[in-house]
PDB file of C-alpha atoms in Angstrom:
ATOM      1  CA  MET H   1     -15.860  14.621   7.116  1.00  0.00           C
ATOM      2  CA  ASN H   2     -18.166  12.628   5.537  1.00  0.00           C
ATOM      3  CA  ASN H   3     -15.652   9.194   5.663  1.00  0.00           C
ATOM      4  CA  PRO H   4     -12.814  10.180   8.099  1.00  0.00           C
ATOM      5  CA  THR H   5      -9.928   7.259   7.905  1.00  0.00           C
ATOM      6  CA  LEU H   6     -10.325   4.977  10.940  1.00  0.00           C
ATOM      7  CA  LEU H   7      -7.282   2.764   9.961  1.00  0.00           C
ATOM      8  CA  SER H   8      -3.559   3.356   8.134  1.00  0.00           C
ATOM      9  CA  CYS H   9      -1.597   0.125   7.081  1.00  0.00           C
ATOM     10  CA  ILE H  10       2.136   1.354   6.777  1.00  0.00           C
ATOM     11  CA  ILE H  11       3.776  -1.015   4.830  1.00  0.00           C
ATOM     12  CA  ILE H  12       7.826  -0.768   4.596  1.00  0.00           C
ATOM     13  CA  GLY H  13       9.781  -2.190   1.600  1.00  0.00           C
ATOM     14  CA  TYR H  14      13.250  -2.933   0.071  1.00  0.00           C
ATOM     15  CA  ASN H  15      13.358  -4.653  -2.785  1.00  0.00           C
ATOM     16  CA  SER H  16      10.035  -6.538  -2.014  1.00  0.00           C
ATOM     17  CA  LYS H  17       8.188  -6.385  -5.359  1.00  0.00           C
ATOM     18  CA  LYS H  18       6.644  -9.969  -5.580  1.00  0.00           C
ATOM     19  CA  GLU H  19       5.990 -10.090  -1.377  1.00  0.00           C
ATOM     20  CA  LEU H  20       4.589  -6.632  -2.124  1.00  0.00           C
ATOM     21  CA  ILE H  21       2.124  -7.855  -5.115  1.00  0.00           C
ATOM     22  CA  SER H  22       1.006 -11.042  -2.951  1.00  0.00           C
ATOM     23  CA  LEU H  23       0.360  -8.531   0.322  1.00  0.00           C
ATOM     24  CA  LEU H  24      -1.697  -5.929  -1.991  1.00  0.00           C
ATOM     25  CA  ASN H  25      -3.686  -9.222  -3.296  1.00  0.00           C
ATOM     26  CA  SER H  26      -4.542 -10.402   0.182  1.00  0.00           C
ATOM     27  CA  ILE H  27      -5.219  -6.615   0.859  1.00  0.00           C
ATOM     28  CA  ASN H  28      -7.878  -6.440  -1.887  1.00  0.00           C
ATOM     29  CA  ASN H  29      -9.820  -9.852  -0.806  1.00  0.00           C
ATOM     30  CA  THR H  30     -10.236  -8.452   2.474  1.00  0.00           C
ATOM     31  CA  GLU H  31     -13.766  -8.664   3.189  1.00  0.00           C
ATOM     32  CA  LYS H  32     -14.341  -7.661   7.023  1.00  0.00           C
ATOM     33  CA  ILE H  33     -14.314  -3.923   5.445  1.00  0.00           C
ATOM     34  CA  GLU H  34     -17.612  -2.541   5.042  1.00  0.00           C
ATOM     35  CA  ASN H  35     -16.729   1.038   4.033  1.00  0.00           C
ATOM     36  CA  LYS H  36     -13.421   0.844   2.183  1.00  0.00           C
ATOM     37  CA  LYS H  37     -13.278   4.520   1.773  1.00  0.00           C
ATOM     38  CA  GLN H  38     -12.419   4.829   5.391  1.00  0.00           C
ATOM     39  CA  VAL H  39      -8.653   2.704   5.157  1.00  0.00           C
ATOM     40  CA  GLU H  40      -5.756   4.154   3.747  1.00  0.00           C
ATOM     41  CA  ILE H  41      -2.288   1.850   2.567  1.00  0.00           C
ATOM     42  CA  ILE H  42       0.683   3.750   2.867  1.00  0.00           C
ATOM     43  CA  TYR H  43       3.934   2.532   1.018  1.00  0.00           C
ATOM     44  CA  ILE H  44       7.509   3.700   2.361  1.00  0.00           C
ATOM     45  CA  ASP H  45      10.206   2.193   0.025  1.00  0.00           C
ATOM     46  CA  ASP H  46      13.788   2.161   1.191  1.00  0.00           C
ATOM     47  CA  GLY H  47      15.652   3.158  -1.964  1.00  0.00           C
ATOM     48  CA  SER H  48      14.395  -0.186  -3.924  1.00  0.00           C
ATOM     49  CA  ASN H  49      15.707  -1.258  -7.590  1.00  0.00           C
ATOM     50  CA  ASP H  50      13.236  -3.519  -8.576  1.00  0.00           C
ATOM     51  CA  ASP H  51      10.492  -1.038  -9.095  1.00  0.00           C
ATOM     52  CA  SER H  52       8.210  -1.996  -5.637  1.00  0.00           C
ATOM     53  CA  LYS H  53       7.251   1.626  -5.504  1.00  0.00           C
ATOM     54  CA  LYS H  54       5.929   1.854  -9.287  1.00  0.00           C
ATOM     55  CA  THR H  55       4.065  -1.350  -8.610  1.00  0.00           C
ATOM     56  CA  PHE H  56       2.562  -0.281  -5.602  1.00  0.00           C
ATOM     57  CA  ASP H  57       1.456   2.912  -7.576  1.00  0.00           C
ATOM     58  CA  THR H  58      -0.144   0.830 -10.634  1.00  0.00           C
ATOM     59  CA  HIS H  59      -1.599  -1.863  -8.400  1.00  0.00           C
ATOM     60  CA  ASN H  60      -5.328  -1.592  -8.719  1.00  0.00           C
ATOM     61  CA  LEU H  61      -5.868  -1.180  -5.059  1.00  0.00           C
ATOM     62  CA  GLN H  62      -9.777  -0.542  -3.415  1.00  0.00           C
ATOM     63  CA  TYR H  63      -8.271   1.464  -0.918  1.00  0.00           C
ATOM     64  CA  THR H  64      -6.867   5.150  -0.458  1.00  0.00           C
ATOM     65  CA  LYS H  65      -3.332   4.704  -1.129  1.00  0.00           C
ATOM     66  CA  LYS H  66      -0.322   6.985  -0.772  1.00  0.00           C
ATOM     67  CA  SER H  67       3.344   5.851  -1.428  1.00  0.00           C
ATOM     68  CA  PHE H  68       6.818   7.497  -0.343  1.00  0.00           C
ATOM     69  CA  SER H  69      10.160   7.176  -1.762  1.00  0.00           C
ATOM     70  CA  LEU H  70      13.398   7.211   0.377  1.00  0.00           C
ATOM     71  CA  SER H  71      17.012   7.019   0.003  1.00  0.00           C
ATOM     72  CA  PRO H  72      18.588   3.508   0.282  1.00  0.00           C
ATOM     73  CA  ASN H  73      18.873   2.774   4.844  1.00  0.00           C
ATOM     74  CA  GLN H  74      17.084   5.842   6.060  1.00  0.00           C
TER      75      GLN H  74
END
């Protein structure tokens, strides 16, 4: 493997679209990480109805990202 993942950041959210945008912008502004390909951001949505997952999926993030949707309260 050329660029193994060294850090996984897991975000769990429910109807937190506004806070999620702020968090993703803060993550993008992190300057300490030299190789951004070695970091993955994982978002787990707990059945939101405010398009939180869509916001995560479409946000221009500088890191590898994955997202999952669950039924509410899973």
